[in-house]
Short mmCIF file of C-alpha atoms and ligand atoms in Angstrom, two decimals:
data_model
loop_
_atom_site.label_atom_id
_atom_site.label_comp_id
_atom_site.label_asym_id
_atom_site.label_seq_id
_atom_site.Cartn_x
_atom_site.Cartn_y
_atom_site.Cartn_z
CA MET R 1 10.81 -22.82 -17.38
CA LYS R 2 7.50 -21.43 -16.25
CA LEU R 3 5.29 -22.93 -13.59
CA TRP R 4 2.58 -23.27 -16.23
CA ASP R 5 4.43 -24.16 -19.44
CA GLY R 6 3.62 -27.85 -19.74
CA ARG R 7 1.48 -27.37 -22.84
CA PHE R 8 3.64 -24.74 -24.51
CA ARG R 9 6.16 -25.36 -27.32
CA GLU R 10 7.58 -21.84 -27.60
CA ASN R 11 8.88 -19.38 -25.04
CA LEU R 12 7.00 -16.22 -24.23
CA GLU R 13 8.26 -13.36 -26.39
CA ALA R 14 10.52 -11.09 -24.31
CA GLY R 15 8.43 -7.96 -24.83
CA ALA R 16 5.22 -9.78 -24.00
CA GLU R 17 6.85 -11.17 -20.88
CA THR R 18 7.85 -7.70 -19.67
CA PHE R 19 4.45 -6.36 -20.64
CA GLY R 20 2.59 -8.94 -18.58
CA ALA R 21 4.83 -9.04 -15.54
CA SER R 22 3.50 -7.45 -12.37
CA ILE R 23 6.42 -8.23 -10.07
CA ASP R 24 7.70 -4.64 -10.21
CA PHE R 25 4.66 -3.48 -8.28
CA ASP R 26 3.00 -6.53 -6.72
CA GLN R 27 6.12 -7.34 -4.71
CA ARG R 28 4.53 -4.98 -2.22
CA LEU R 29 2.23 -7.92 -1.38
CA TRP R 30 4.93 -10.38 -0.33
CA ARG R 31 3.99 -10.39 3.37
CA GLN R 32 0.35 -11.07 2.61
CA ASP R 33 1.27 -13.72 0.06
CA ILE R 34 3.43 -15.64 2.50
CA ARG R 35 0.93 -15.30 5.31
CA GLY R 36 -1.82 -16.63 3.04
CA SER R 37 0.33 -19.52 1.86
CA ILE R 38 1.20 -20.56 5.40
CA ALA R 39 -2.49 -20.65 6.33
CA HIS R 40 -3.27 -22.57 3.14
CA ALA R 41 -0.53 -25.15 3.82
CA ARG R 42 -1.75 -25.72 7.39
CA MET R 43 -5.25 -26.30 6.08
CA LEU R 44 -4.00 -28.72 3.39
CA ALA R 45 -2.27 -30.74 6.12
CA ALA R 46 -5.31 -30.64 8.39
CA CYS R 47 -7.39 -32.00 5.52
CA GLY R 48 -4.87 -34.74 4.79
CA LEU R 49 -3.93 -33.36 1.36
CA ILE R 50 -0.27 -33.01 2.32
CA SER R 51 1.60 -34.63 5.17
CA ARG R 52 2.45 -32.93 8.40
CA GLU R 53 6.18 -33.02 7.52
CA GLU R 54 5.51 -31.45 4.13
CA MET R 55 3.50 -28.72 5.80
CA GLU R 56 6.30 -28.04 8.26
CA GLN R 57 8.83 -27.88 5.45
CA ILE R 58 6.61 -25.46 3.55
CA VAL R 59 6.06 -23.23 6.57
CA ALA R 60 9.78 -23.18 7.45
CA GLY R 61 10.68 -22.51 3.82
CA LEU R 62 8.21 -19.63 3.56
CA GLU R 63 9.47 -18.19 6.82
CA SER R 64 13.05 -18.26 5.58
CA ILE R 65 11.98 -16.54 2.35
CA ALA R 66 10.17 -13.92 4.42
CA ALA R 67 13.30 -13.29 6.49
CA ASP R 68 15.39 -12.90 3.34
CA LEU R 69 12.85 -10.61 1.71
CA GLU R 70 12.77 -8.51 4.87
CA ALA R 71 16.55 -8.26 4.74
CA GLY R 72 16.44 -7.34 1.05
CA GLN R 73 18.40 -10.45 0.15
CA VAL R 74 16.13 -11.93 -2.47
CA GLU R 75 16.39 -11.25 -6.13
CA LEU R 76 12.90 -11.27 -7.61
CA ARG R 77 12.73 -12.38 -11.23
CA ARG R 78 10.63 -10.72 -13.85
CA GLU R 79 10.53 -14.01 -15.77
CA ALA R 80 8.57 -15.43 -12.84
CA GLU R 81 5.92 -12.80 -13.64
CA ASP R 82 4.42 -11.95 -10.27
CA ILE R 83 4.98 -12.19 -6.54
CA HIS R 84 2.97 -15.42 -6.24
CA MET R 85 5.09 -17.38 -8.71
CA ASN R 86 8.32 -15.79 -7.50
CA ILE R 87 7.69 -17.01 -3.98
CA GLU R 88 6.54 -20.45 -5.13
CA GLU R 89 9.66 -20.84 -7.28
CA LEU R 90 11.91 -19.78 -4.42
CA LEU R 91 10.15 -22.21 -2.12
CA THR R 92 10.54 -25.16 -4.44
CA ALA R 93 14.18 -24.26 -5.02
CA ARG R 94 14.71 -24.32 -1.27
CA ILE R 95 12.67 -27.33 -0.14
CA GLY R 96 12.13 -29.37 -3.28
CA GLU R 97 9.08 -31.61 -3.79
CA ALA R 98 7.04 -30.35 -0.85
CA GLY R 99 7.16 -26.85 -2.34
CA ALA R 100 5.47 -28.18 -5.46
CA LYS R 101 2.48 -29.23 -3.35
CA LEU R 102 1.71 -25.77 -1.97
CA HIS R 103 -0.48 -24.78 -4.91
CA THR R 104 -2.82 -27.74 -4.36
CA ALA R 105 -6.48 -26.62 -4.49
CA ARG R 106 -5.47 -23.05 -5.16
CA SER R 107 -5.16 -20.74 -8.14
CA ARG R 108 -3.39 -17.43 -8.47
CA ASN R 109 -6.88 -16.05 -9.03
CA ASP R 110 -8.05 -16.67 -5.49
CA GLN R 111 -4.53 -16.13 -4.18
CA VAL R 112 -4.10 -12.63 -5.61
CA VAL R 113 -7.41 -11.38 -4.32
CA LEU R 114 -6.68 -12.91 -0.92
CA ASP R 115 -3.42 -10.94 -0.80
CA LEU R 116 -5.19 -7.79 -1.87
CA ARG R 117 -7.89 -8.19 0.77
CA LEU R 118 -5.31 -8.71 3.52
CA TYR R 119 -3.44 -5.65 2.26
CA ALA R 120 -6.61 -3.54 2.04
CA LYS R 121 -7.67 -4.44 5.58
CA ALA R 122 -4.29 -3.47 7.03
CA GLU R 123 -4.09 -0.26 5.04
CA LEU R 124 -7.66 0.75 5.79
CA ALA R 125 -6.76 0.59 9.47
CA GLN R 126 -3.68 2.73 8.84
CA VAL R 127 -5.55 5.33 6.81
CA ALA R 128 -8.23 5.42 9.50
CA ALA R 129 -5.58 5.92 12.19
CA VAL R 130 -4.06 8.94 10.43
CA LEU R 131 -7.54 10.26 9.78
CA CYS R 132 -8.21 10.13 13.53
CA LYS R 133 -4.96 11.99 14.10
CA LEU R 134 -6.17 14.81 11.87
CA GLN R 135 -9.52 14.80 13.65
CA GLU R 136 -7.64 15.17 16.93
CA VAL R 137 -5.75 18.22 15.62
CA LEU R 138 -8.97 19.78 14.34
CA LEU R 139 -10.55 19.26 17.72
CA GLU R 140 -7.55 20.74 19.56
CA GLN R 141 -7.49 23.80 17.32
CA ALA R 142 -11.25 24.16 17.72
CA LYS R 143 -10.81 24.19 21.49
CA ASN R 144 -8.11 26.87 21.17
CA HIS R 145 -10.52 29.00 19.19
CA LEU R 146 -13.87 28.65 20.90
CA ASP R 147 -14.20 32.41 20.96
CA THR R 148 -12.25 33.38 17.87
CA LEU R 149 -14.78 35.27 15.81
CA MET R 150 -14.70 35.03 12.05
CA PRO R 151 -17.06 35.71 9.20
CA GLY R 152 -18.85 32.72 7.77
CA TYR R 153 -19.09 32.90 3.98
CA THR R 154 -21.46 32.01 1.23
CA HIS R 155 -20.35 32.58 -2.37
CA LEU R 156 -17.05 33.55 -0.71
CA GLN R 157 -18.79 36.76 0.41
CA ARG R 158 -18.96 37.60 4.10
CA ALA R 159 -22.30 36.33 5.33
CA GLN R 160 -22.83 35.87 9.07
CA PRO R 161 -20.52 35.62 12.08
CA VAL R 162 -19.30 32.23 13.27
CA THR R 163 -16.31 31.13 15.30
CA LEU R 164 -13.19 29.44 14.04
CA ALA R 165 -14.05 26.52 16.33
CA HIS R 166 -17.38 26.06 14.57
CA HIS R 167 -15.70 26.30 11.17
CA LEU R 168 -13.04 23.71 12.06
CA LEU R 169 -15.64 21.35 13.49
CA ALA R 170 -17.32 21.33 10.09
CA TYR R 171 -14.18 19.55 8.83
CA PHE R 172 -14.28 17.23 11.81
CA ALA R 173 -17.81 16.23 10.75
CA MET R 174 -16.66 15.53 7.19
CA LEU R 175 -13.85 13.31 8.44
CA GLN R 176 -16.26 11.54 10.76
CA ARG R 177 -18.31 10.52 7.74
CA ASP R 178 -15.08 9.47 6.03
CA PHE R 179 -14.34 7.24 8.97
CA GLY R 180 -17.70 5.57 8.46
CA ARG R 181 -16.85 4.95 4.81
CA LEU R 182 -13.47 3.45 5.71
CA SER R 183 -15.19 1.20 8.20
CA HIS R 184 -17.62 0.12 5.51
CA ALA R 185 -14.77 -0.57 3.08
CA TYR R 186 -13.08 -2.63 5.80
CA ASP R 187 -16.18 -4.72 6.14
CA ALA R 188 -16.30 -5.21 2.37
CA ALA R 189 -12.66 -6.37 2.35
CA ASP R 190 -13.20 -8.72 5.26
CA VAL R 191 -14.20 -11.75 3.17
CA CYS R 192 -11.94 -14.74 2.50
CA PRO R 193 -11.87 -15.79 -1.18
CA LEU R 194 -9.59 -18.82 -0.75
CA GLY R 195 -11.13 -22.06 -1.93
CA ALA R 196 -12.66 -20.41 -4.99
CA GLY R 197 -9.71 -21.76 -6.96
CA ALA R 198 -9.45 -20.49 -10.50
CA LEU R 199 -13.22 -19.91 -10.67
CA ALA R 200 -15.10 -23.11 -9.79
CA ALA R 201 -13.59 -24.15 -6.46
CA THR R 202 -11.89 -27.56 -6.36
CA THR R 203 -12.69 -31.26 -6.38
CA LEU R 204 -10.37 -31.75 -3.39
CA PRO R 205 -11.81 -31.85 0.14
CA ILE R 206 -10.52 -28.56 1.61
CA ASN R 207 -11.74 -26.52 4.57
CA ARG R 208 -12.42 -22.92 3.64
CA GLU R 209 -13.59 -21.84 7.10
CA MET R 210 -10.34 -22.97 8.65
CA VAL R 211 -8.22 -20.74 6.38
CA ALA R 212 -10.60 -17.82 6.89
CA ARG R 213 -10.34 -18.17 10.68
CA GLU R 214 -6.59 -18.45 10.61
CA LEU R 215 -6.35 -15.27 8.52
CA CYS R 216 -8.84 -13.38 10.74
CA PHE R 217 -11.56 -13.02 8.11
CA SER R 218 -15.13 -12.67 9.36
CA ARG R 219 -16.60 -14.78 6.56
CA VAL R 220 -15.88 -16.71 3.36
CA ALA R 221 -16.92 -15.56 -0.11
CA GLU R 222 -20.32 -16.98 -1.01
CA ASN R 223 -19.82 -17.55 -4.72
CA SER R 224 -16.61 -18.84 -6.28
CA LEU R 225 -17.04 -16.85 -9.50
CA ASP R 226 -17.69 -13.66 -7.58
CA ALA R 227 -14.82 -14.43 -5.20
CA VAL R 228 -12.16 -14.22 -7.94
CA SER R 229 -13.63 -11.35 -9.95
CA ASP R 230 -14.98 -9.06 -7.23
CA ARG R 231 -12.99 -5.88 -6.67
CA ASP R 232 -15.80 -3.89 -5.05
CA PHE R 233 -13.79 -3.64 -1.86
CA VAL R 234 -10.98 -1.91 -3.77
CA LEU R 235 -13.46 0.57 -5.21
CA GLU R 236 -15.00 1.16 -1.81
CA PHE R 237 -11.52 1.93 -0.52
CA THR R 238 -10.64 4.27 -3.39
CA GLY R 239 -14.13 5.79 -3.25
CA ALA R 240 -13.70 6.57 0.44
CA ALA R 241 -10.25 7.94 -0.42
CA CYS R 242 -11.78 10.24 -3.05
CA LEU R 243 -14.08 11.80 -0.46
CA ILE R 244 -11.25 12.14 2.05
CA MET R 245 -9.15 13.90 -0.59
CA MET R 246 -12.05 16.12 -1.59
CA HIS R 247 -12.42 17.19 2.05
CA LEU R 248 -8.69 17.74 2.48
CA SER R 249 -8.62 19.71 -0.73
CA ARG R 250 -11.36 22.03 0.49
CA LEU R 251 -9.49 22.61 3.74
CA ALA R 252 -6.26 23.17 1.80
CA GLU R 253 -8.04 25.68 -0.42
CA GLU R 254 -9.24 27.62 2.63
CA ILE R 255 -5.76 27.63 4.15
CA ILE R 256 -4.37 28.93 0.86
CA LEU R 257 -6.97 31.71 0.81
CA TRP R 258 -6.54 32.55 4.48
CA ALA R 259 -2.78 32.86 4.04
CA THR R 260 -3.10 35.50 1.29
CA GLU R 261 -2.35 39.10 2.13
CA GLU R 262 -5.93 39.82 1.07
CA PHE R 263 -7.38 37.63 3.85
CA GLY R 264 -4.52 37.61 6.34
CA PHE R 265 -6.31 35.15 8.63
CA VAL R 266 -3.31 32.86 9.17
CA GLU R 267 0.41 33.04 9.41
CA LEU R 268 1.89 30.21 7.34
CA PRO R 269 4.35 28.31 9.49
CA ASP R 270 7.87 28.46 8.00
CA ALA R 271 8.14 24.73 8.50
CA TYR R 272 5.25 24.18 6.07
CA SER R 273 5.97 26.78 3.41
CA THR R 274 8.56 27.46 0.78
CA GLY R 275 10.15 30.47 -0.85
CA SER R 276 10.42 31.52 -4.45
CA SER R 277 13.63 31.02 -6.42
CA MET R 278 13.17 34.47 -7.97
CA MET R 279 10.99 36.64 -5.73
CA PRO R 280 12.68 37.13 -2.36
CA GLN R 281 9.54 38.24 -0.54
CA LYS R 282 7.48 35.13 -1.32
CA LYS R 283 6.22 32.56 1.15
CA ASN R 284 4.18 29.94 -0.64
CA PRO R 285 1.62 27.47 0.71
CA ASP R 286 3.11 24.56 -1.27
CA VAL R 287 1.99 21.88 1.16
CA ALA R 288 -1.64 22.93 1.00
CA GLU R 289 -1.43 23.32 -2.77
CA LEU R 290 -0.01 19.84 -3.18
CA ILE R 291 -2.77 18.33 -1.08
CA ARG R 292 -5.24 20.07 -3.38
CA GLY R 293 -3.28 18.94 -6.43
CA LYS R 294 -2.94 15.31 -5.41
CA THR R 295 -6.70 15.02 -5.10
CA GLY R 296 -6.81 14.70 -8.87
CA ARG R 297 -4.70 11.57 -9.05
CA VAL R 298 -6.82 9.82 -6.42
CA TYR R 299 -9.99 10.62 -8.37
CA GLY R 300 -8.16 9.35 -11.45
CA HIS R 301 -7.35 6.00 -9.88
CA HIS R 302 -10.96 5.52 -8.80
CA LEU R 303 -12.25 6.24 -12.27
CA ALA R 304 -9.56 4.05 -13.83
CA LEU R 305 -10.68 1.12 -11.69
CA LEU R 306 -14.34 1.62 -12.52
CA THR R 307 -13.38 1.64 -16.17
CA VAL R 308 -11.21 -1.49 -15.91
CA LEU R 309 -14.08 -3.39 -14.33
CA LYS R 310 -17.01 -2.24 -16.41
CA GLY R 311 -16.66 -4.61 -19.33
CA LEU R 312 -15.29 -7.72 -17.70
CA PRO R 313 -17.11 -11.00 -18.24
CA LEU R 314 -16.95 -13.42 -15.32
CA ALA R 315 -14.71 -14.51 -13.81
CA TYR R 316 -10.97 -13.60 -13.57
CA ASN R 317 -9.45 -11.62 -16.43
CA LYS R 318 -5.92 -10.33 -16.61
CA ASP R 319 -7.29 -6.78 -16.75
CA LEU R 320 -7.71 -7.16 -13.00
CA GLN R 321 -3.95 -6.95 -12.58
CA GLU R 322 -4.46 -3.21 -13.15
CA ASP R 323 -6.18 -2.94 -9.77
CA LYS R 324 -2.94 -2.91 -7.80
CA GLU R 325 -1.06 0.19 -8.88
CA ALA R 326 -4.24 2.24 -8.57
CA LEU R 327 -4.86 1.02 -5.05
CA PHE R 328 -1.22 1.29 -3.95
CA ASP R 329 -0.84 4.87 -5.14
CA THR R 330 -4.18 5.81 -3.60
CA VAL R 331 -3.08 4.41 -0.26
CA ASP R 332 0.30 6.19 -0.39
CA THR R 333 -1.23 9.48 -1.45
CA VAL R 334 -4.10 9.62 1.00
CA LYS R 335 -1.90 8.61 3.94
CA ALA R 336 0.75 11.20 3.07
CA CYS R 337 -1.86 13.93 2.63
CA LEU R 338 -3.63 13.17 5.91
CA GLU R 339 -0.32 13.08 7.74
CA VAL R 340 1.05 16.33 6.37
CA CYS R 341 -2.30 18.05 6.73
CA ALA R 342 -2.38 17.22 10.44
CA GLY R 343 1.10 18.71 10.87
CA LEU R 344 0.25 21.83 8.89
CA LEU R 345 -2.98 22.45 10.74
CA GLN R 346 -1.32 22.03 14.10
CA ALA R 347 1.37 24.55 13.18
CA LEU R 348 -1.02 27.20 11.81
CA ARG R 349 -1.21 30.42 13.80
CA PHE R 350 -4.50 32.18 13.34
CA ARG R 351 -4.68 35.98 13.49
CA ARG R 352 -7.57 36.42 15.87
CA GLU R 353 -7.87 40.21 15.50
CA VAL R 354 -7.92 40.14 11.72
CA MET R 355 -10.58 37.43 11.74
CA ALA R 356 -12.68 39.23 14.36
CA GLU R 357 -12.43 42.48 12.42
CA ALA R 358 -13.67 40.74 9.29
CA ALA R 359 -16.58 39.25 11.20
CA GLY R 360 -18.20 42.66 11.78
CA GLY R 361 -19.71 45.03 9.25
CA PHE R 362 -22.80 43.97 7.41
CA THR R 363 -22.67 40.38 8.66
CA LEU R 364 -25.32 41.33 11.21
CA ALA R 365 -27.88 42.46 8.64
CA THR R 366 -29.82 39.20 9.02
CA ASP R 367 -29.88 39.75 12.78
CA LEU R 368 -31.51 43.14 12.18
CA ALA R 369 -34.14 41.57 9.95
CA GLU R 370 -34.81 38.96 12.61
CA TYR R 371 -35.10 41.77 15.17
CA LEU R 372 -37.97 43.14 13.09
CA VAL R 373 -39.50 39.68 12.77
CA ARG R 374 -39.62 39.53 16.57
CA ARG R 375 -41.57 42.79 16.41
CA GLY R 376 -44.11 41.12 14.18
CA LEU R 377 -42.97 42.14 10.70
CA PRO R 378 -43.22 39.44 8.02
CA PHE R 379 -39.68 38.30 7.15
CA ARG R 380 -39.88 39.44 3.53
CA GLN R 381 -40.76 43.01 4.61
CA ALA R 382 -38.05 42.97 7.27
CA HIS R 383 -35.55 41.81 4.64
CA ARG R 384 -36.48 44.74 2.39
CA VAL R 385 -36.26 47.30 5.22
CA VAL R 386 -32.77 46.12 6.17
CA GLY R 387 -31.73 45.94 2.53
CA ARG R 388 -32.61 49.61 2.21
CA LEU R 389 -30.70 50.37 5.40
CA VAL R 390 -27.63 48.64 3.97
CA GLY R 391 -27.98 50.66 0.77
CA TYR R 392 -28.20 53.85 2.84
CA CYS R 393 -25.03 52.91 4.77
CA LEU R 394 -23.15 52.15 1.57
CA GLU R 395 -24.11 55.55 0.10
CA GLN R 396 -22.94 57.31 3.22
CA GLY R 397 -19.84 55.20 3.70
CA ARG R 398 -20.97 54.21 7.18
CA ALA R 399 -21.55 51.00 9.12
CA LEU R 400 -24.90 49.76 10.47
CA ALA R 401 -23.51 50.12 13.99
CA ASP R 402 -22.86 53.85 13.42
CA LEU R 403 -26.49 54.76 12.66
CA THR R 404 -28.59 56.62 15.22
CA LEU R 405 -31.98 55.42 16.45
CA ASP R 406 -33.60 58.26 14.47
CA GLU R 407 -32.00 57.06 11.30
CA TYR R 408 -33.18 53.50 11.98
CA ARG R 409 -36.70 54.74 12.54
CA ARG R 410 -36.72 56.44 9.16
CA PHE R 411 -36.73 52.94 7.69
CA SER R 412 -39.20 51.33 10.10
CA PRO R 413 -41.12 52.57 13.13
CA GLU R 414 -40.65 49.12 14.65
CA PHE R 415 -37.04 49.90 15.56
CA GLY R 416 -36.67 50.61 19.30
CA PRO R 417 -33.67 51.70 21.39
CA ASP R 418 -32.57 48.09 21.84
CA VAL R 419 -31.72 47.93 18.11
CA LEU R 420 -28.44 49.64 18.91
CA ALA R 421 -27.35 46.52 20.80
CA VAL R 422 -27.96 44.27 17.79
CA GLY R 423 -24.64 45.25 16.22
CA ASP R 424 -22.44 43.17 18.48
CA PRO R 425 -21.21 40.02 16.70
CA ARG R 426 -20.62 38.15 19.97
CA ARG R 427 -24.21 38.76 21.02
CA SER R 428 -25.27 37.59 17.59
CA LEU R 429 -23.38 34.33 18.10
CA GLU R 430 -24.95 33.75 21.50
CA ARG R 431 -28.38 34.14 19.95
CA ARG R 432 -27.61 31.36 17.43
CA ASP R 433 -28.19 28.88 20.18
CA LEU R 434 -29.59 25.82 18.40
CA PRO R 435 -28.25 22.30 18.04
CA GLY R 436 -25.62 22.49 15.30
CA GLY R 437 -25.42 26.29 15.58
CA PRO R 438 -22.38 28.47 16.24
CA ALA R 439 -23.35 29.75 19.73
CA PRO R 440 -20.34 29.16 22.02
CA GLU R 441 -22.41 26.93 24.28
CA GLN R 442 -23.45 24.76 21.32
CA VAL R 443 -19.87 24.58 20.06
CA ARG R 444 -18.70 23.45 23.49
CA LEU R 445 -21.27 20.65 23.30
CA ALA R 446 -20.13 19.86 19.77
CA CYS R 447 -16.54 19.53 21.01
CA ALA R 448 -17.67 17.07 23.67
CA ARG R 449 -19.58 15.07 21.04
CA ALA R 450 -16.58 15.08 18.74
CA ARG R 451 -14.40 13.82 21.58
CA GLU R 452 -16.80 10.89 22.08
CA GLN R 453 -16.93 10.12 18.37
CA LEU R 454 -13.16 10.07 18.23
CA ALA R 455 -12.98 7.69 21.17
CA GLY R 456 -15.54 5.48 19.40
CA ASN R 457 -13.45 5.51 16.22
CA ARG R 458 -10.35 4.51 18.10
CA SER R 459 -12.00 1.45 19.57
CA HIS R 460 -13.11 0.19 16.14
CA PRO R 461 -12.36 -3.55 15.66
CA MET R 462 -10.17 -2.75 12.63
CA PHE R 463 -7.52 -1.48 15.04
CA ALA R 464 -7.50 -4.72 17.00
CA GLY R 465 -4.91 -6.05 14.56
CA GLU R 466 -5.18 -9.38 12.84
N1 LIG O 501 -0.49 -11.07 -11.40
C1 LIG O 501 -1.85 -11.48 -11.50
C2 LIG O 501 -2.77 -10.32 -11.09
O1 LIG O 501 -2.30 -9.40 -10.56
C3 LIG O 501 -2.10 -12.63 -10.61
C4 LIG O 501 -3.24 -13.51 -11.07
C5 LIG O 501 -2.89 -14.10 -12.37
N2 LIG O 501 -3.86 -15.10 -12.77
C6 LIG O 501 -3.89 -15.58 -14.01
N3 LIG O 501 -4.77 -16.46 -14.25
N4 LIG O 501 -3.06 -15.13 -14.92
O2 LIG O 501 -3.93 -10.34 -11.31
#
């Protein structure tokens, strides 16, 4: 017996039944499904579509099913296809006739997307919370390293001096934008589809606003066809997750590079690295590599969803069942990566001397050119003069800081005795004193701003619970 088999003369072929069943993965939605059904039943009673006693039986029955599911004491049946029909069958088995009234003025089409929206809202808040945790660690490490010099890179070639604090705050800024995207996805998910029915609402006098209020939705879906076929909120979630993963992957890549003997900027914490089964000396950055690696599957889910949706005529189509595994795995992956990344970053020990050493050398060549600009030389000429100076140093195997004033003057008469002071990377940093720049004073301000942003994030309504 199926809940829908009134018109059928033959049973569903066993392979087709297994093929179409979603219970193996959509059982994850049981809490949302029961919560939605309780709200729906209350509304049906309030509208006089079922009696008060029936409503109370339904609510008690659903609560007992929830308790049994929580305790792992329910056997879900693949023949019942999905979580919605499993729970409805269980309910009717437990309370009889009243259970058969629960589906009044409802379809699995509005029910499934209701469940998914409730799930997405809760999970968006969880992802956002772990994201804030990583932001906190970035901010703490930045504060520990306000005066840890390091070379900034372009093309992975040493470019100009920065501090580790400034570098880490760049990741804070990326995650801050991610927070904004999660907040936007939350808003997109915060729409109640119930009442859309299968596609064209219902002839029965229901109250959509009441259900929406009870389930803490800000608004009801405006169009019944859109309500059952819209999965934009899932894509906004997975899209935000893609950018989070891309940012984590870039950070992971830097940690991997910094932990090489060639860079030597960080000591990998034992607790976050592994050895080799063959090479006794190895210490591998597996955790960072896996974060980088898992980025691919999150991108994959996002693209899979876009592809599932692109050819669908309105309204519900069974293709939409494919939305769940993609979203579930995205949620699991992004949460795990954020969590482990926060732990790894907190445990990293940076080698200040190695980083400071690498920050010197030719990274002050632009400062020299700007010195000449202050003396009135057009920048292009100054650039050429310093380029020649660098070439001269390379020929002689010397550093810019080792040259005498006489040698400087051979390249430009504009060089004065104060040029010898230009070679100090800390002075160079102090001179980069603009909003958004790496001067220690600016970075201190940036830390204060980041602290405020984080406090703002943490008071976002999505954390108020439902
Ligand atoms: N398991 C289905 C899904 O995930 C639930 C909705 C089924 N609706 C239908 N008309 N077959 O999409």
